[in-house]
């Protein structure tokens, strides 16, 4: 039997069809109370002029995570490890490999989901003509299979908010329960009863913890100043905070 060095010396990678690997990023944030996704306008063929998720080919020296963060940084004008990018929650979503998803060649993509409390107005990267934060309800018809990727990313985000404390990834370092409720309402696309939400959040051990401070002033209608909270140390929410529509279905 050949040794491994002997095998590798005679190995011909051209014996198999060439394929490429890309990353695509579903980057979500909340702007003016609406859940928004980062989209670019493709500046090159194929599908020039179409909106798409930010992404690109993985470089030989990169890990998948590094490629995803680089692509996100190129569209936001921030370099990985600096500014708001240090607060981005990034996780793999899933992989997509339909043979016809890209007209150039066989391209597998590994999609990522990114949550961010705030990111600057985007600027187009090297292969994009424009970039913008777009409300998810106005994303429209995207290039390649990015409609499906966005739909999967939205469902992952909505589910994550039920069972994990990742809603705090959309919030600042300190927040009120009302601000947290607005995040849930924006991501879920559902109105939430203020009193019920407040009670449920504070009943989940480790979800949030009080800072001991309050807001500088009361609400728009006056009244007492709201208490400020920060993310707690919980990794899973028990009991879970189900979407109102899902909660009705399990009763």
PDB file of C-alpha atoms in Angstrom:
ATOM      1  CA  UNK A   1       0.000   0.000   0.000  1.00  0.00           C
ATOM      2  CA  UNK A   2       1.199   3.507  -0.829  1.00  0.00           C
ATOM      3  CA  UNK A   3       2.229   5.768   1.995  1.00  0.00           C
ATOM      4  CA  UNK A   4       0.279   8.998   2.379  1.00  0.00           C
ATOM      5  CA  UNK A   5       3.145  11.209   1.076  1.00  0.00           C
ATOM      6  CA  UNK A   6       3.442   8.952  -2.005  1.00  0.00           C
ATOM      7  CA  UNK A   7      -0.302   9.115  -2.595  1.00  0.00           C
ATOM      8  CA  UNK A   8      -0.405  12.913  -2.285  1.00  0.00           C
ATOM      9  CA  UNK A   9       2.589  13.322  -4.610  1.00  0.00           C
ATOM     10  CA  UNK A  10       0.729  11.518  -7.383  1.00  0.00           C
ATOM     11  CA  UNK A  11      -2.720  12.898  -6.617  1.00  0.00           C
ATOM     12  CA  UNK A  12      -4.366  14.815  -9.491  1.00  0.00           C
ATOM     13  CA  UNK A  13      -7.134  17.199  -8.301  1.00  0.00           C
ATOM     14  CA  UNK A  14      -8.214  17.623 -11.930  1.00  0.00           C
ATOM     15  CA  UNK A  15      -9.699  14.130 -11.769  1.00  0.00           C
ATOM     16  CA  UNK A  16     -12.774  15.708 -10.198  1.00  0.00           C
ATOM     17  CA  UNK A  17     -14.991  18.575 -11.447  1.00  0.00           C
ATOM     18  CA  UNK A  18     -13.950  21.991 -10.203  1.00  0.00           C
ATOM     19  CA  UNK A  19     -16.271  23.580  -7.646  1.00  0.00           C
ATOM     20  CA  UNK A  20     -16.189  26.847  -5.728  1.00  0.00           C
ATOM     21  CA  UNK A  21     -17.235  27.843  -2.213  1.00  0.00           C
ATOM     22  CA  UNK A  22     -18.810  31.152  -1.257  1.00  0.00           C
ATOM     23  CA  UNK A  23     -20.303  32.657   1.873  1.00  0.00           C
ATOM     24  CA  UNK A  24     -23.496  34.706   1.993  1.00  0.00           C
ATOM     25  CA  UNK A  25     -24.592  36.724   5.007  1.00  0.00           C
ATOM     26  CA  UNK A  26     -28.105  37.423   6.258  1.00  0.00           C
ATOM     27  CA  UNK A  27     -27.263  40.505   8.348  1.00  0.00           C
ATOM     28  CA  UNK A  28     -30.193  41.776  10.417  1.00  0.00           C
ATOM     29  CA  UNK A  29     -30.590  44.894  12.506  1.00  0.00           C
ATOM     30  CA  UNK A  30     -33.442  47.122  13.618  1.00  0.00           C
ATOM     31  CA  UNK A  31     -33.813  50.614  12.225  1.00  0.00           C
ATOM     32  CA  UNK A  32     -36.664  52.964  13.088  1.00  0.00           C
ATOM     33  CA  UNK A  33     -38.493  50.079  14.718  1.00  0.00           C
ATOM     34  CA  UNK A  34     -38.342  47.850  11.625  1.00  0.00           C
ATOM     35  CA  UNK A  35     -36.358  44.676  11.052  1.00  0.00           C
ATOM     36  CA  UNK A  36     -33.922  45.352   8.207  1.00  0.00           C
ATOM     37  CA  UNK A  37     -31.585  43.186   6.158  1.00  0.00           C
ATOM     38  CA  UNK A  38     -28.374  44.311   4.476  1.00  0.00           C
ATOM     39  CA  UNK A  39     -28.667  44.012   0.680  1.00  0.00           C
ATOM     40  CA  UNK A  40     -26.310  44.912  -2.129  1.00  0.00           C
ATOM     41  CA  UNK A  41     -26.967  45.721  -5.756  1.00  0.00           C
ATOM     42  CA  UNK A  42     -24.810  43.488  -7.894  1.00  0.00           C
ATOM     43  CA  UNK A  43     -22.368  45.530  -9.959  1.00  0.00           C
ATOM     44  CA  UNK A  44     -21.072  42.663 -12.085  1.00  0.00           C
ATOM     45  CA  UNK A  45     -22.465  39.805 -14.124  1.00  0.00           C
ATOM     46  CA  UNK A  46     -24.101  37.430 -13.617  1.00  0.00           C
ATOM     47  CA  UNK A  47     -27.383  39.050 -12.569  1.00  0.00           C
ATOM     48  CA  UNK A  48     -25.932  42.567 -12.611  1.00  0.00           C
ATOM     49  CA  UNK A  49     -28.319  45.125 -11.150  1.00  0.00           C
ATOM     50  CA  UNK A  50     -30.203  42.591  -9.020  1.00  0.00           C
ATOM     51  CA  UNK A  51     -30.367  42.858  -5.249  1.00  0.00           C
ATOM     52  CA  UNK A  52     -28.561  40.144  -3.318  1.00  0.00           C
ATOM     53  CA  UNK A  53     -27.260  39.285   0.109  1.00  0.00           C
ATOM     54  CA  UNK A  54     -23.657  40.361   0.732  1.00  0.00           C
ATOM     55  CA  UNK A  55     -21.228  37.557   0.059  1.00  0.00           C
ATOM     56  CA  UNK A  56     -18.382  36.322  -2.064  1.00  0.00           C
ATOM     57  CA  UNK A  57     -15.852  33.604  -2.728  1.00  0.00           C
ATOM     58  CA  UNK A  58     -13.850  32.177   0.138  1.00  0.00           C
ATOM     59  CA  UNK A  59     -10.148  32.983  -0.162  1.00  0.00           C
ATOM     60  CA  UNK A  60      -7.641  30.112   0.099  1.00  0.00           C
ATOM     61  CA  UNK A  61      -6.198  31.357   3.393  1.00  0.00           C
ATOM     62  CA  UNK A  62      -9.553  32.024   5.091  1.00  0.00           C
ATOM     63  CA  UNK A  63     -11.805  30.011   7.323  1.00  0.00           C
ATOM     64  CA  UNK A  64     -15.512  30.237   6.571  1.00  0.00           C
ATOM     65  CA  UNK A  65     -16.091  32.446   9.620  1.00  0.00           C
ATOM     66  CA  UNK A  66     -13.314  34.798   8.552  1.00  0.00           C
ATOM     67  CA  UNK A  67     -14.742  35.060   5.042  1.00  0.00           C
ATOM     68  CA  UNK A  68     -18.218  35.869   6.360  1.00  0.00           C
ATOM     69  CA  UNK A  69     -16.918  38.553   8.695  1.00  0.00           C
ATOM     70  CA  UNK A  70     -14.761  40.028   5.930  1.00  0.00           C
ATOM     71  CA  UNK A  71     -17.731  40.253   3.554  1.00  0.00           C
ATOM     72  CA  UNK A  72     -19.838  41.900   6.244  1.00  0.00           C
ATOM     73  CA  UNK A  73     -17.036  44.323   7.006  1.00  0.00           C
ATOM     74  CA  UNK A  74     -16.586  45.267   3.353  1.00  0.00           C
ATOM     75  CA  UNK A  75     -20.224  46.297   3.057  1.00  0.00           C
ATOM     76  CA  UNK A  76     -20.307  48.224   6.350  1.00  0.00           C
ATOM     77  CA  UNK A  77     -16.946  49.929   5.953  1.00  0.00           C
ATOM     78  CA  UNK A  78     -15.666  48.392   9.172  1.00  0.00           C
ATOM     79  CA  UNK A  79     -12.767  46.027   9.587  1.00  0.00           C
ATOM     80  CA  UNK A  80     -13.248  42.813  11.578  1.00  0.00           C
ATOM     81  CA  UNK A  81     -12.379  43.362  15.225  1.00  0.00           C
ATOM     82  CA  UNK A  82     -13.190  47.059  15.305  1.00  0.00           C
ATOM     83  CA  UNK A  83     -16.155  49.263  16.137  1.00  0.00           C
ATOM     84  CA  UNK A  84     -19.653  47.859  15.978  1.00  0.00           C
ATOM     85  CA  UNK A  85     -18.462  44.632  14.350  1.00  0.00           C
ATOM     86  CA  UNK A  86     -17.133  43.511  17.713  1.00  0.00           C
ATOM     87  CA  UNK A  87     -20.758  43.242  18.910  1.00  0.00           C
ATOM     88  CA  UNK A  88     -22.067  41.276  15.941  1.00  0.00           C
ATOM     89  CA  UNK A  89     -23.413  37.824  16.701  1.00  0.00           C
ATOM     90  CA  UNK A  90     -22.429  35.593  13.779  1.00  0.00           C
ATOM     91  CA  UNK A  91     -23.460  31.978  13.301  1.00  0.00           C
ATOM     92  CA  UNK A  92     -23.661  29.504  10.452  1.00  0.00           C
ATOM     93  CA  UNK A  93     -27.148  29.145   9.044  1.00  0.00           C
ATOM     94  CA  UNK A  94     -26.886  26.244   6.565  1.00  0.00           C
ATOM     95  CA  UNK A  95     -25.280  25.297   3.246  1.00  0.00           C
ATOM     96  CA  UNK A  96     -26.851  25.467  -0.210  1.00  0.00           C
ATOM     97  CA  UNK A  97     -25.677  23.407  -3.167  1.00  0.00           C
ATOM     98  CA  UNK A  98     -28.284  23.175  -5.906  1.00  0.00           C
ATOM     99  CA  UNK A  99     -26.313  22.424  -9.105  1.00  0.00           C
ATOM    100  CA  UNK A 100     -28.037  25.288 -10.929  1.00  0.00           C
ATOM    101  CA  UNK A 101     -27.946  27.963  -8.231  1.00  0.00           C
ATOM    102  CA  UNK A 102     -25.145  29.872  -9.991  1.00  0.00           C
ATOM    103  CA  UNK A 103     -24.869  30.088 -13.806  1.00  0.00           C
ATOM    104  CA  UNK A 104     -21.053  30.356 -13.759  1.00  0.00           C
ATOM    105  CA  UNK A 105     -20.115  26.998 -12.314  1.00  0.00           C
ATOM    106  CA  UNK A 106     -20.929  24.608  -9.491  1.00  0.00           C
ATOM    107  CA  UNK A 107     -20.899  26.851  -6.437  1.00  0.00           C
ATOM    108  CA  UNK A 108     -21.649  25.762  -2.885  1.00  0.00           C
ATOM    109  CA  UNK A 109     -22.444  28.532  -0.446  1.00  0.00           C
ATOM    110  CA  UNK A 110     -22.347  28.508   3.327  1.00  0.00           C
ATOM    111  CA  UNK A 111     -24.857  31.034   4.621  1.00  0.00           C
ATOM    112  CA  UNK A 112     -24.391  32.963   7.857  1.00  0.00           C
ATOM    113  CA  UNK A 113     -26.814  34.798  10.090  1.00  0.00           C
ATOM    114  CA  UNK A 114     -25.631  37.994  11.754  1.00  0.00           C
ATOM    115  CA  UNK A 115     -27.427  40.001  14.458  1.00  0.00           C
ATOM    116  CA  UNK A 116     -26.254  43.503  15.255  1.00  0.00           C
ATOM    117  CA  UNK A 117     -27.616  46.209  17.564  1.00  0.00           C
ATOM    118  CA  UNK A 118     -26.499  48.959  15.214  1.00  0.00           C
ATOM    119  CA  UNK A 119     -24.303  49.230  12.178  1.00  0.00           C
ATOM    120  CA  UNK A 120     -23.461  52.307  10.093  1.00  0.00           C
ATOM    121  CA  UNK A 121     -24.973  53.115   6.734  1.00  0.00           C
ATOM    122  CA  UNK A 122     -23.403  50.553   4.419  1.00  0.00           C
ATOM    123  CA  UNK A 123     -21.058  51.273   1.566  1.00  0.00           C
ATOM    124  CA  UNK A 124     -20.775  49.040  -1.457  1.00  0.00           C
ATOM    125  CA  UNK A 125     -17.880  46.594  -1.531  1.00  0.00           C
ATOM    126  CA  UNK A 126     -15.653  45.785  -4.480  1.00  0.00           C
ATOM    127  CA  UNK A 127     -18.220  43.843  -6.535  1.00  0.00           C
ATOM    128  CA  UNK A 128     -21.377  45.782  -5.603  1.00  0.00           C
ATOM    129  CA  UNK A 129     -22.846  48.923  -7.139  1.00  0.00           C
ATOM    130  CA  UNK A 130     -24.762  49.902  -3.995  1.00  0.00           C
ATOM    131  CA  UNK A 131     -25.625  48.640  -0.531  1.00  0.00           C
ATOM    132  CA  UNK A 132     -28.442  49.513   1.844  1.00  0.00           C
ATOM    133  CA  UNK A 133     -30.450  48.411   4.863  1.00  0.00           C
ATOM    134  CA  UNK A 134     -33.848  47.317   3.561  1.00  0.00           C
ATOM    135  CA  UNK A 135     -36.922  46.382   5.636  1.00  0.00           C
ATOM    136  CA  UNK A 136     -37.322  42.619   5.275  1.00  0.00           C
ATOM    137  CA  UNK A 137     -40.893  43.130   4.072  1.00  0.00           C
ATOM    138  CA  UNK A 138     -39.516  45.120   1.108  1.00  0.00           C
ATOM    139  CA  UNK A 139     -36.617  42.874   0.126  1.00  0.00           C
ATOM    140  CA  UNK A 140     -38.305  41.842  -3.126  1.00  0.00           C
ATOM    141  CA  UNK A 141     -36.954  39.322  -5.621  1.00  0.00           C
ATOM    142  CA  UNK A 142     -33.295  38.574  -4.855  1.00  0.00           C
ATOM    143  CA  UNK A 143     -30.564  37.123  -7.076  1.00  0.00           C
ATOM    144  CA  UNK A 144     -29.558  33.457  -7.136  1.00  0.00           C
ATOM    145  CA  UNK A 145     -31.351  31.539  -4.349  1.00  0.00           C
ATOM    146  CA  UNK A 146     -31.079  34.393  -1.883  1.00  0.00           C
ATOM    147  CA  UNK A 147     -34.849  34.563  -1.369  1.00  0.00           C
ATOM    148  CA  UNK A 148     -34.696  31.097   0.175  1.00  0.00           C
ATOM    149  CA  UNK A 149     -31.587  31.939   2.195  1.00  0.00           C
ATOM    150  CA  UNK A 150     -33.232  35.096   3.576  1.00  0.00           C
ATOM    151  CA  UNK A 151     -36.412  33.169   4.452  1.00  0.00           C
ATOM    152  CA  UNK A 152     -34.350  30.544   6.294  1.00  0.00           C
ATOM    153  CA  UNK A 153     -32.413  33.251   8.106  1.00  0.00           C
ATOM    154  CA  UNK A 154     -35.574  35.026   9.227  1.00  0.00           C
ATOM    155  CA  UNK A 155     -37.088  31.814  10.553  1.00  0.00           C
ATOM    156  CA  UNK A 156     -33.858  30.972  12.397  1.00  0.00           C
ATOM    157  CA  UNK A 157     -33.772  34.456  13.949  1.00  0.00           C
ATOM    158  CA  UNK A 158     -37.426  34.299  14.998  1.00  0.00           C
ATOM    159  CA  UNK A 159     -36.990  30.868  16.515  1.00  0.00           C
ATOM    160  CA  UNK A 160     -33.781  31.870  18.297  1.00  0.00           C
ATOM    161  CA  UNK A 161     -35.632  34.659  20.056  1.00  0.00           C
ATOM    162  CA  UNK A 162     -38.077  32.131  21.482  1.00  0.00           C
ATOM    163  CA  UNK A 163     -35.531  29.806  23.087  1.00  0.00           C
ATOM    164  CA  UNK A 164     -32.353  31.882  23.549  1.00  0.00           C
ATOM    165  CA  UNK A 165     -31.492  35.369  24.844  1.00  0.00           C
ATOM    166  CA  UNK A 166     -30.186  36.523  21.466  1.00  0.00           C
ATOM    167  CA  UNK A 167     -32.716  39.356  21.344  1.00  0.00           C
ATOM    168  CA  UNK A 168     -30.183  41.184  23.495  1.00  0.00           C
ATOM    169  CA  UNK A 169     -27.782  41.057  20.503  1.00  0.00           C
ATOM    170  CA  UNK A 170     -30.075  43.614  18.839  1.00  0.00           C
ATOM    171  CA  UNK A 171     -30.028  45.838  21.935  1.00  0.00           C
ATOM    172  CA  UNK A 172     -27.430  48.166  23.374  1.00  0.00           C
ATOM    173  CA  UNK A 173     -25.357  47.309  26.419  1.00  0.00           C
ATOM    174  CA  UNK A 174     -28.237  48.580  28.587  1.00  0.00           C
ATOM    175  CA  UNK A 175     -31.913  48.585  27.688  1.00  0.00           C
ATOM    176  CA  UNK A 176     -35.402  48.818  29.122  1.00  0.00           C
ATOM    177  CA  UNK A 177     -37.965  46.025  28.995  1.00  0.00           C
ATOM    178  CA  UNK A 178     -39.982  48.204  26.635  1.00  0.00           C
ATOM    179  CA  UNK A 179     -37.029  48.454  24.244  1.00  0.00           C
ATOM    180  CA  UNK A 180     -36.578  44.684  24.417  1.00  0.00           C
ATOM    181  CA  UNK A 181     -40.277  44.212  23.627  1.00  0.00           C
ATOM    182  CA  UNK A 182     -39.913  46.441  20.572  1.00  0.00           C
ATOM    183  CA  UNK A 183     -37.087  44.191  19.362  1.00  0.00           C
ATOM    184  CA  UNK A 184     -39.227  41.092  19.720  1.00  0.00           C
ATOM    185  CA  UNK A 185     -42.144  42.783  17.967  1.00  0.00           C
ATOM    186  CA  UNK A 186     -39.947  43.885  15.064  1.00  0.00           C
ATOM    187  CA  UNK A 187     -38.281  40.495  14.548  1.00  0.00           C
ATOM    188  CA  UNK A 188     -41.469  38.470  14.985  1.00  0.00           C
ATOM    189  CA  UNK A 189     -43.622  40.929  13.077  1.00  0.00           C
ATOM    190  CA  UNK A 190     -46.280  40.668  15.807  1.00  0.00           C
ATOM    191  CA  UNK A 191     -47.654  43.073  18.372  1.00  0.00           C
ATOM    192  CA  UNK A 192     -46.994  42.080  21.989  1.00  0.00           C
ATOM    193  CA  UNK A 193     -48.959  42.883  25.130  1.00  0.00           C
ATOM    194  CA  UNK A 194     -46.697  45.105  27.240  1.00  0.00           C
ATOM    195  CA  UNK A 195     -47.707  43.753  30.632  1.00  0.00           C
ATOM    196  CA  UNK A 196     -47.572  40.089  29.643  1.00  0.00           C
ATOM    197  CA  UNK A 197     -44.182  40.533  27.993  1.00  0.00           C
ATOM    198  CA  UNK A 198     -42.730  42.331  31.008  1.00  0.00           C
ATOM    199  CA  UNK A 199     -43.922  39.561  33.326  1.00  0.00           C
ATOM    200  CA  UNK A 200     -42.598  36.758  31.097  1.00  0.00           C
ATOM    201  CA  UNK A 201     -39.143  38.312  30.647  1.00  0.00           C
ATOM    202  CA  UNK A 202     -38.600  38.799  34.367  1.00  0.00           C
ATOM    203  CA  UNK A 203     -39.807  35.256  35.101  1.00  0.00           C
ATOM    204  CA  UNK A 204     -37.031  33.660  33.004  1.00  0.00           C
ATOM    205  CA  UNK A 205     -33.953  33.025  35.179  1.00  0.00           C
ATOM    206  CA  UNK A 206     -30.777  34.622  33.838  1.00  0.00           C
ATOM    207  CA  UNK A 207     -32.412  36.279  30.815  1.00  0.00           C
ATOM    208  CA  UNK A 208     -31.825  39.873  31.961  1.00  0.00           C
ATOM    209  CA  UNK A 209     -30.403  41.435  35.086  1.00  0.00           C
ATOM    210  CA  UNK A 210     -31.011  44.841  36.556  1.00  0.00           C
ATOM    211  CA  UNK A 211     -28.248  47.443  36.350  1.00  0.00           C
ATOM    212  CA  UNK A 212     -29.686  49.250  39.362  1.00  0.00           C
ATOM    213  CA  UNK A 213     -30.070  52.349  37.196  1.00  0.00           C
ATOM    214  CA  UNK A 214     -33.008  54.005  35.456  1.00  0.00           C
ATOM    215  CA  UNK A 215     -33.503  56.055  32.329  1.00  0.00           C
ATOM    216  CA  UNK A 216     -32.711  59.749  32.572  1.00  0.00           C
ATOM    217  CA  UNK A 217     -36.354  60.675  32.151  1.00  0.00           C
ATOM    218  CA  UNK A 218     -39.802  59.124  32.160  1.00  0.00           C
ATOM    219  CA  UNK A 219     -41.727  57.967  29.119  1.00  0.00           C
ATOM    220  CA  UNK A 220     -43.314  60.136  26.459  1.00  0.00           C
ATOM    221  CA  UNK A 221     -46.412  60.502  28.641  1.00  0.00           C
ATOM    222  CA  UNK A 222     -44.444  61.232  31.783  1.00  0.00           C
ATOM    223  CA  UNK A 223     -44.563  58.829  34.679  1.00  0.00           C
ATOM    224  CA  UNK A 224     -41.691  57.093  36.473  1.00  0.00           C
ATOM    225  CA  UNK A 225     -38.343  56.509  34.865  1.00  0.00           C
ATOM    226  CA  UNK A 226     -37.889  53.002  33.438  1.00  0.00           C
ATOM    227  CA  UNK A 227     -35.467  50.510  34.961  1.00  0.00           C
ATOM    228  CA  UNK A 228     -32.398  49.608  32.928  1.00  0.00           C
ATOM    229  CA  UNK A 229     -31.303  46.013  32.332  1.00  0.00           C
ATOM    230  CA  UNK A 230     -28.396  44.190  30.744  1.00  0.00           C
ATOM    231  CA  UNK A 231     -28.100  40.705  29.264  1.00  0.00           C
ATOM    232  CA  UNK A 232     -27.909  37.973  31.885  1.00  0.00           C
ATOM    233  CA  UNK A 233     -25.876  34.769  31.832  1.00  0.00           C
ATOM    234  CA  UNK A 234     -28.564  32.406  30.526  1.00  0.00           C
ATOM    235  CA  UNK A 235     -27.847  30.495  27.330  1.00  0.00           C
ATOM    236  CA  UNK A 236     -31.329  29.066  26.938  1.00  0.00           C
ATOM    237  CA  UNK A 237     -34.661  30.531  27.993  1.00  0.00           C
ATOM    238  CA  UNK A 238     -36.764  28.346  30.260  1.00  0.00           C
ATOM    239  CA  UNK A 239     -39.633  28.823  30.020  1.00  0.00           C
ATOM    240  CA  UNK A 240     -39.415  29.853  26.383  1.00  0.00           C
ATOM    241  CA  UNK A 241     -40.984  33.060  25.062  1.00  0.00           C
ATOM    242  CA  UNK A 242     -43.191  31.767  22.266  1.00  0.00           C
ATOM    243  CA  UNK A 243     -44.515  33.948  19.480  1.00  0.00           C
ATOM    244  CA  UNK A 244     -48.172  34.810  20.167  1.00  0.00           C
ATOM    245  CA  UNK A 245     -49.299  32.915  17.066  1.00  0.00           C
ATOM    246  CA  UNK A 246     -47.309  29.831  18.100  1.00  0.00           C
ATOM    247  CA  UNK A 247     -48.457  30.137  21.691  1.00  0.00           C
ATOM    248  CA  UNK A 248     -52.082  29.952  20.553  1.00  0.00           C
ATOM    249  CA  UNK A 249     -51.285  26.810  18.577  1.00  0.00           C
ATOM    250  CA  UNK A 250     -49.907  24.888  21.574  1.00  0.00           C
ATOM    251  CA  UNK A 251     -52.723  25.725  23.985  1.00  0.00           C
TER     252      UNK A 251
END
